[in-house]
CSV table of C-alpha atoms in Angstrom, one decimal:
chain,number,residue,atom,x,y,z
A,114,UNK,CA,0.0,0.0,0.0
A,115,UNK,CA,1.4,3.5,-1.2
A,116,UNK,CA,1.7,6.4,2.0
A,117,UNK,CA,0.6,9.9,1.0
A,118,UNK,CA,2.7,12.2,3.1
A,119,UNK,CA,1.0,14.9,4.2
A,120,UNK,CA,3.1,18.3,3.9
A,121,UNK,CA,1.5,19.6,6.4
A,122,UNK,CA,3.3,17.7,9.1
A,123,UNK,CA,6.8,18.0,9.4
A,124,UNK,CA,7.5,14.5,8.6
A,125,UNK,CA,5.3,14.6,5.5
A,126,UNK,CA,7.4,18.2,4.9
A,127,UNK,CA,10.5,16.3,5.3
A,128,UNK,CA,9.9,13.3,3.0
A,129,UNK,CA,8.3,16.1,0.3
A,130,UNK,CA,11.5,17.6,0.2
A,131,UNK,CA,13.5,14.3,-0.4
A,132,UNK,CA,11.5,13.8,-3.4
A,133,UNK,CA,12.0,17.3,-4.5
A,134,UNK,CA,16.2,17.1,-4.0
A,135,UNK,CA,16.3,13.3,-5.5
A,136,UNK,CA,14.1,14.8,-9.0
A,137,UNK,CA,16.4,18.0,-9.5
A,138,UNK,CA,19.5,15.3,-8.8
A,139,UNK,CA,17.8,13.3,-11.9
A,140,UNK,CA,17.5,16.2,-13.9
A,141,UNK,CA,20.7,17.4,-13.4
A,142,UNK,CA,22.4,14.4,-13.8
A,143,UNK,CA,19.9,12.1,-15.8
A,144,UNK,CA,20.2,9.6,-13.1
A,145,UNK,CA,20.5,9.3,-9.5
A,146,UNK,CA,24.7,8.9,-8.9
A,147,UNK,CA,25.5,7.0,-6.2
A,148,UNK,CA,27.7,9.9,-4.2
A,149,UNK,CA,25.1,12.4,-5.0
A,150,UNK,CA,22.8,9.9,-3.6
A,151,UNK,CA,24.7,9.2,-0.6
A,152,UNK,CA,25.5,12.8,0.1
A,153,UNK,CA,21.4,13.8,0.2
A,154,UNK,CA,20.6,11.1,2.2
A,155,UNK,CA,22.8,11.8,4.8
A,156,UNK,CA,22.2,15.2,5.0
A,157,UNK,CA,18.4,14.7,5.0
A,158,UNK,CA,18.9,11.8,7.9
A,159,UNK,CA,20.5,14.5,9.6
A,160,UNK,CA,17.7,16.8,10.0
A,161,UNK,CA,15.8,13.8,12.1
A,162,UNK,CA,16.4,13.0,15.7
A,163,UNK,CA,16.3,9.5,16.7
A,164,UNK,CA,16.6,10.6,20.2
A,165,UNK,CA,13.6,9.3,22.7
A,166,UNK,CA,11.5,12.3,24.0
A,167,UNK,CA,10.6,12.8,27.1
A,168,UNK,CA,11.4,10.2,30.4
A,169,UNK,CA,10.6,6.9,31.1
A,170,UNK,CA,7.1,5.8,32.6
A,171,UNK,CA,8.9,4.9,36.3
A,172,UNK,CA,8.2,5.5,39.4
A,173,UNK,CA,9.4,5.5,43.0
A,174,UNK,CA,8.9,1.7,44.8
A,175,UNK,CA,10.9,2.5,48.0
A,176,UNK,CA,14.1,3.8,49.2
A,177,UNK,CA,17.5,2.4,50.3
A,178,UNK,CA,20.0,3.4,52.4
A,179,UNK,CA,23.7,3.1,50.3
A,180,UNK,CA,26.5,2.8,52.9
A,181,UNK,CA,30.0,3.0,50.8
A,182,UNK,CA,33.1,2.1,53.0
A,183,UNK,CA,37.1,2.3,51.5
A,184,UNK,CA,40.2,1.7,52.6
A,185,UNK,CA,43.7,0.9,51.5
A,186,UNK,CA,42.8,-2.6,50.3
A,187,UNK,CA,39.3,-1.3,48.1
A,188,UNK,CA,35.8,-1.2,48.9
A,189,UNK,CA,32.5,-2.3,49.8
A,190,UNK,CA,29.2,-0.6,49.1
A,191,UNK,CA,26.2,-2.6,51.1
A,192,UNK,CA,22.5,-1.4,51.1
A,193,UNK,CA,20.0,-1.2,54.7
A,194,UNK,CA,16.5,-0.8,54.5
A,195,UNK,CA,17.4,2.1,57.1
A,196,UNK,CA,19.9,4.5,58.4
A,197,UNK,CA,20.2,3.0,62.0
A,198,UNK,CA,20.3,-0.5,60.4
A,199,UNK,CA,23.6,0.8,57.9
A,200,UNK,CA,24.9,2.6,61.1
A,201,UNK,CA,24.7,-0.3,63.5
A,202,UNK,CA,26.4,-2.5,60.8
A,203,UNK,CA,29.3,0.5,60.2
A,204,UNK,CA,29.8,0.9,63.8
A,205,UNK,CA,30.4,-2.9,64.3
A,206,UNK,CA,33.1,-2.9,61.9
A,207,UNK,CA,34.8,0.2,63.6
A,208,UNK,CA,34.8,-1.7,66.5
A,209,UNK,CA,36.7,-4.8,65.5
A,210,UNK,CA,39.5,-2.1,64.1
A,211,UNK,CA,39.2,0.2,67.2
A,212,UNK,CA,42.6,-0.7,68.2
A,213,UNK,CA,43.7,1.6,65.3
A,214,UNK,CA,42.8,4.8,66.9
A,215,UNK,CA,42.1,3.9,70.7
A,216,UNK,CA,44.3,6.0,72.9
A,217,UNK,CA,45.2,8.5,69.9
A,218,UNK,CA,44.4,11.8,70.7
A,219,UNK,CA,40.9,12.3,72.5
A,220,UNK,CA,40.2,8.5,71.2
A,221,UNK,CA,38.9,6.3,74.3
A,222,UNK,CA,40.7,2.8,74.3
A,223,UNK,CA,37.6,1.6,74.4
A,224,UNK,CA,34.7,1.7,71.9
A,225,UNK,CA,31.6,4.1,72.7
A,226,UNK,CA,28.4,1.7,72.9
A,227,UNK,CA,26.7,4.5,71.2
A,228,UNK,CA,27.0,3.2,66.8
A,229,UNK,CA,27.0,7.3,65.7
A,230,UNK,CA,29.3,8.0,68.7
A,231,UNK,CA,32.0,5.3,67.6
A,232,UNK,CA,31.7,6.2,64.1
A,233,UNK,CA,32.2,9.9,64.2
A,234,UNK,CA,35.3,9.0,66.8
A,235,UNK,CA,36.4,6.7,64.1
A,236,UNK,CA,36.3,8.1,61.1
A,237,UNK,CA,35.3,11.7,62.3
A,238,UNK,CA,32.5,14.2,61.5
A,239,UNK,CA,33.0,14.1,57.9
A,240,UNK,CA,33.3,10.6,57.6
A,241,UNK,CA,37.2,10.7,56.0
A,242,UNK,CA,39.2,11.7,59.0
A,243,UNK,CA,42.2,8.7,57.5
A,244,UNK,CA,43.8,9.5,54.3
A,245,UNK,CA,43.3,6.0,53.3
A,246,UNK,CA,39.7,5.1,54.6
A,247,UNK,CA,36.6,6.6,55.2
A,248,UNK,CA,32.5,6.1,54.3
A,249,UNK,CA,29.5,7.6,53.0
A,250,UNK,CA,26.0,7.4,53.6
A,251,UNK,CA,23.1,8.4,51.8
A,252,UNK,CA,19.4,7.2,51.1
A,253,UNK,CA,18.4,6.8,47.5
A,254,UNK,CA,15.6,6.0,45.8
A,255,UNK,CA,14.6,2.3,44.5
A,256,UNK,CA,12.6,2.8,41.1
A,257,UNK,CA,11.1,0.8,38.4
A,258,UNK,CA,9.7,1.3,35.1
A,259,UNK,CA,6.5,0.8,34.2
A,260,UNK,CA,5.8,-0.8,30.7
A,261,UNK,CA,3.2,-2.2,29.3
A,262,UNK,CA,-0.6,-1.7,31.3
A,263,UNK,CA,-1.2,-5.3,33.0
A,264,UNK,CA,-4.3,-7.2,31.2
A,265,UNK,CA,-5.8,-7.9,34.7
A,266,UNK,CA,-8.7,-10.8,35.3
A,267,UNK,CA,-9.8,-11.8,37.9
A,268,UNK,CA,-10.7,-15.1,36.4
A,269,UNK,CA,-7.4,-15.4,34.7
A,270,UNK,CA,-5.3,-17.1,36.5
A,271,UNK,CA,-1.8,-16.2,34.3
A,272,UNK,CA,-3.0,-12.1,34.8
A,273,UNK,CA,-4.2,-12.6,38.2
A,274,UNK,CA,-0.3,-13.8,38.9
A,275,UNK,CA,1.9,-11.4,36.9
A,276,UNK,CA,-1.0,-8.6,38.9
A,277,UNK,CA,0.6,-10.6,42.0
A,278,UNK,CA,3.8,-10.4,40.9
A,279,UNK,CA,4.3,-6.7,40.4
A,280,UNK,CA,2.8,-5.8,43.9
A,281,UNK,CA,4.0,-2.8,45.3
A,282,UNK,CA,5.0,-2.4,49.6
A,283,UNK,CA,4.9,1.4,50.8
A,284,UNK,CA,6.5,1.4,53.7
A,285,UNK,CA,7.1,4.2,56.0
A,286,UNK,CA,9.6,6.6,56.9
A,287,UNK,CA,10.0,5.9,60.5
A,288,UNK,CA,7.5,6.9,63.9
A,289,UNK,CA,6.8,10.1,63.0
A,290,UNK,CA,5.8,9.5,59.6
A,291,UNK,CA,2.3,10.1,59.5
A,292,UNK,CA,1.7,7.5,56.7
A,293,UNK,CA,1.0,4.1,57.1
A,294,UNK,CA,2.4,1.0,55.7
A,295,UNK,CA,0.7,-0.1,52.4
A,296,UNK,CA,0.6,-2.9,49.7
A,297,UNK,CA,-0.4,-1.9,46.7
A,298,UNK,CA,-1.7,-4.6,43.9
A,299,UNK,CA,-3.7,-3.2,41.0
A,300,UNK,CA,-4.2,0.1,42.3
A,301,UNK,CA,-5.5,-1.5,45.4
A,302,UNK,CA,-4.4,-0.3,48.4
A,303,UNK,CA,-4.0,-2.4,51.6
A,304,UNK,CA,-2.7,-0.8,55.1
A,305,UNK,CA,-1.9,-3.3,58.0
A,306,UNK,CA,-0.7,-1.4,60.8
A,307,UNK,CA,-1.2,-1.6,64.9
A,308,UNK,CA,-4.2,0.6,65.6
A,309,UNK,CA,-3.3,2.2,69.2
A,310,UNK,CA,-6.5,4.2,69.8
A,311,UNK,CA,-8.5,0.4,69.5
A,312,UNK,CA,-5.8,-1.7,70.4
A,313,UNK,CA,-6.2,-3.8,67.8
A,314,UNK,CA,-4.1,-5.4,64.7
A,315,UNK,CA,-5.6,-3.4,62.0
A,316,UNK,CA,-6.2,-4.0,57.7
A,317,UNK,CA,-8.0,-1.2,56.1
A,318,UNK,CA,-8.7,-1.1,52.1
A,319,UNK,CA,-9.2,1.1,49.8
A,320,UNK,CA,-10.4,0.3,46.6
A,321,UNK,CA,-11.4,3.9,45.4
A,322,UNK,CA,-7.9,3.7,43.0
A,323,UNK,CA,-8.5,0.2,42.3
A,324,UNK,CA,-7.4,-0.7,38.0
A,325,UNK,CA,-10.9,-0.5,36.4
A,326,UNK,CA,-10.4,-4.5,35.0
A,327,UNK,CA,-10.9,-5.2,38.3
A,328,UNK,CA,-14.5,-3.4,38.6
A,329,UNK,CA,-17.8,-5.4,37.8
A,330,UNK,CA,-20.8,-4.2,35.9
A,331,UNK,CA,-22.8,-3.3,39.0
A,332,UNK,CA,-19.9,-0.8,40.0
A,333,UNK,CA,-18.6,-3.5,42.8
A,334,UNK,CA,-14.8,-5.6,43.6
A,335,UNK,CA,-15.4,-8.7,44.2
A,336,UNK,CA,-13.7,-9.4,47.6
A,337,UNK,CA,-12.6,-12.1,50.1
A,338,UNK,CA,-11.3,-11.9,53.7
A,339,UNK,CA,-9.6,-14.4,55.2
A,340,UNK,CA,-8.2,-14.5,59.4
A,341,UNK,CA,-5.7,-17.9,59.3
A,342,UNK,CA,-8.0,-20.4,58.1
A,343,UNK,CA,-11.8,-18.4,58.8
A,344,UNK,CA,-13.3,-16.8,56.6
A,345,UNK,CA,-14.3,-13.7,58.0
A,346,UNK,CA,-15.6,-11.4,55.0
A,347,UNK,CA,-16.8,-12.3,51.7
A,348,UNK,CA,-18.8,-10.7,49.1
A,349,UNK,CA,-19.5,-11.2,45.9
A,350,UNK,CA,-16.4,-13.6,45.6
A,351,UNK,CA,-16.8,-17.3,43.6
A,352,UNK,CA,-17.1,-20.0,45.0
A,353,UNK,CA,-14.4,-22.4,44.5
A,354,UNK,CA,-15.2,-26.1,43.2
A,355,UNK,CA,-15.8,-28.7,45.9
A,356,UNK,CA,-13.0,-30.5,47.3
A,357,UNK,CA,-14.6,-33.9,47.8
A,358,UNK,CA,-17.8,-35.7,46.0
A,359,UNK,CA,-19.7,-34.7,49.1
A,360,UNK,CA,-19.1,-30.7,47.8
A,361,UNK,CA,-17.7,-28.7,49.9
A,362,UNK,CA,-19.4,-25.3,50.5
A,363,UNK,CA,-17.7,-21.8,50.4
A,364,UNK,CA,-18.1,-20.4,53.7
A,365,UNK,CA,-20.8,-17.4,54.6
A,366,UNK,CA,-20.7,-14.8,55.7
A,367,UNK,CA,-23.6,-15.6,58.1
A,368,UNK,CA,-21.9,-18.7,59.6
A,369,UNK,CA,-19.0,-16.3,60.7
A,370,UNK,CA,-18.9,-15.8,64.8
A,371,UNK,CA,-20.7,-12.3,64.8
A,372,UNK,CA,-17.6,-11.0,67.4
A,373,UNK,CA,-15.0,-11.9,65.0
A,374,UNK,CA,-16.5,-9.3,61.8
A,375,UNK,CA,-16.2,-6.0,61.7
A,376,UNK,CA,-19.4,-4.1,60.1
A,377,UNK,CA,-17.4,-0.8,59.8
A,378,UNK,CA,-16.9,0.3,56.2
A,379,UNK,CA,-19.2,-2.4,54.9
A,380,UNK,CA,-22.4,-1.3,54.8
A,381,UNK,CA,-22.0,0.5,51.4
A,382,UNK,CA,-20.7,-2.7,49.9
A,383,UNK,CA,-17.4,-3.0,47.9
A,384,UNK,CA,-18.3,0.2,45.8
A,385,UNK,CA,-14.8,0.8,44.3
A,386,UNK,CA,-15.0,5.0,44.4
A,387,UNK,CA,-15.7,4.2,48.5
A,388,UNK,CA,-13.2,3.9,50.7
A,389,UNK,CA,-13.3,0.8,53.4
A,390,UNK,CA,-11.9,-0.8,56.7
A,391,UNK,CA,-12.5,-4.4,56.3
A,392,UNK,CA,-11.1,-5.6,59.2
């Protein structure tokens, strides 16, 4: 099939031009020369950019803390899921070469018990007191590109496990973070945290930014709560086949010790632009 360009694009413009170089080369010339050839392309391949616009789809799946130690021998770059984790592993090394600097200067003989205390002793404020050793530490963001949009069914199993598979944790920054930690798997959100004001092991979800595959006809998300082996929550999910000839039944809702169920959050259903505590 035979393209049209458009001149009014400037691709179209572009490939218009070509044609008009390439037909005064053959009227020139009565031909199309091979160097003459050459020499247009190239010069017209050079008005194009082959460069990728814009930045990748990605986005920010957690953060790591990059501790970087050196020395005379070479180094060692390790990664903590947080600073007083990288700092408690750092200060443990300083200790097992604190004979290096104990009794030097203001240097105790003996290691502080305090990790930031022995480091900054060790390697000093900076962190590169020694000519020939020293450290850094620094968080830095874990990322990852998103491709391709996830064909998600709930009665696929194949798309129901890559879904699985890509899952997302949130955690948080530490106490004072006012956030809470958080799975995310297509777009729905899970926080299971330790609820102080009820005392209680809490699991709220919210399925207002659930992936609309996920959404039913009747505007609902299927959904199924399970405590260890109890069933404590389900609605709308399938039942699955029975296990024996006798047939097995999915467990309801009703037969669920009334104690055990919290109502909160589900009296408007699974409505997926609500947001619920299940549990």
């Amino acid at each position: 099939m035979l393209i049209t360009p458009n001149p009014c694009t400037p691709e179209g413009k572009a490939i218009v031009n070509l044609a008009d170089q390439m037909d005064a080369l053959q009227r020139r010339a009565g031909e199309w020369p091979g160097a003459d050839t050459a020499t247009i392309v190239e010069q017209w391949l050079r008005s194009f950019s082959f460069e990728p616009s814009g930045d990748l789809p990605q986005r920010v799946t957690g953060r790591v803390w990059m501790l970087r130690q050196w020395d005379r021998h070479g180094e060692d770059v390790t990664l903590w899921s947080d600073e007083a984790s990288a700092r408690a592993a750092l200060a443990h090394e300083v200790r097992k070469s604190w004979d290096n600097v104990g009794g030097v200067e203001e240097v105790p003989f003996r290691p502080p018990t305090d990790d930031r205390e022995a480091v900054d002793l060790y390697y000093g404020p900076d962190g590169c007191a020694h000519e020939d050793e020293g450290y850094s530490l620094h968080v830095a963001d874990i990322s990852r590109i998103d491709g391709e949009r996830l064909s998600i069914s709930l009665a696929d199993p194949e798309g129901s496990a890559r879904a699985n598979s890509a899952a997302l944790f949130h955690p948080i920054e530490g106490p004072d973070d006012e956030g809470l930690p958080c799975i995310e798997i297509a777009g729905v959100l899970v926080f299971a945290y330790l609820d102080a004001e009820r005392q209680a092991v809490r699991i709220d979800v919210h399925l207002d930014t659930a992936d609309e595959q996920l959404v039913r006809a009747d505007g609902t998300i299927p959904i199924r709560i399970e405590v260890e082996d109890d069933t404590v929550c389900s609605i709308g999910a399938t039942a699955p086949a029975p296990a024996h000839a006798c047939g097995a039944c999915e467990p309801d809702l009703a037969d669920v010790p009334e104690q055990s169920v919290t109502t909160e959050g589900l009296s408007t259903g699974v409505d997926h632009t609500q947001e619920h505590t299940i549990i």
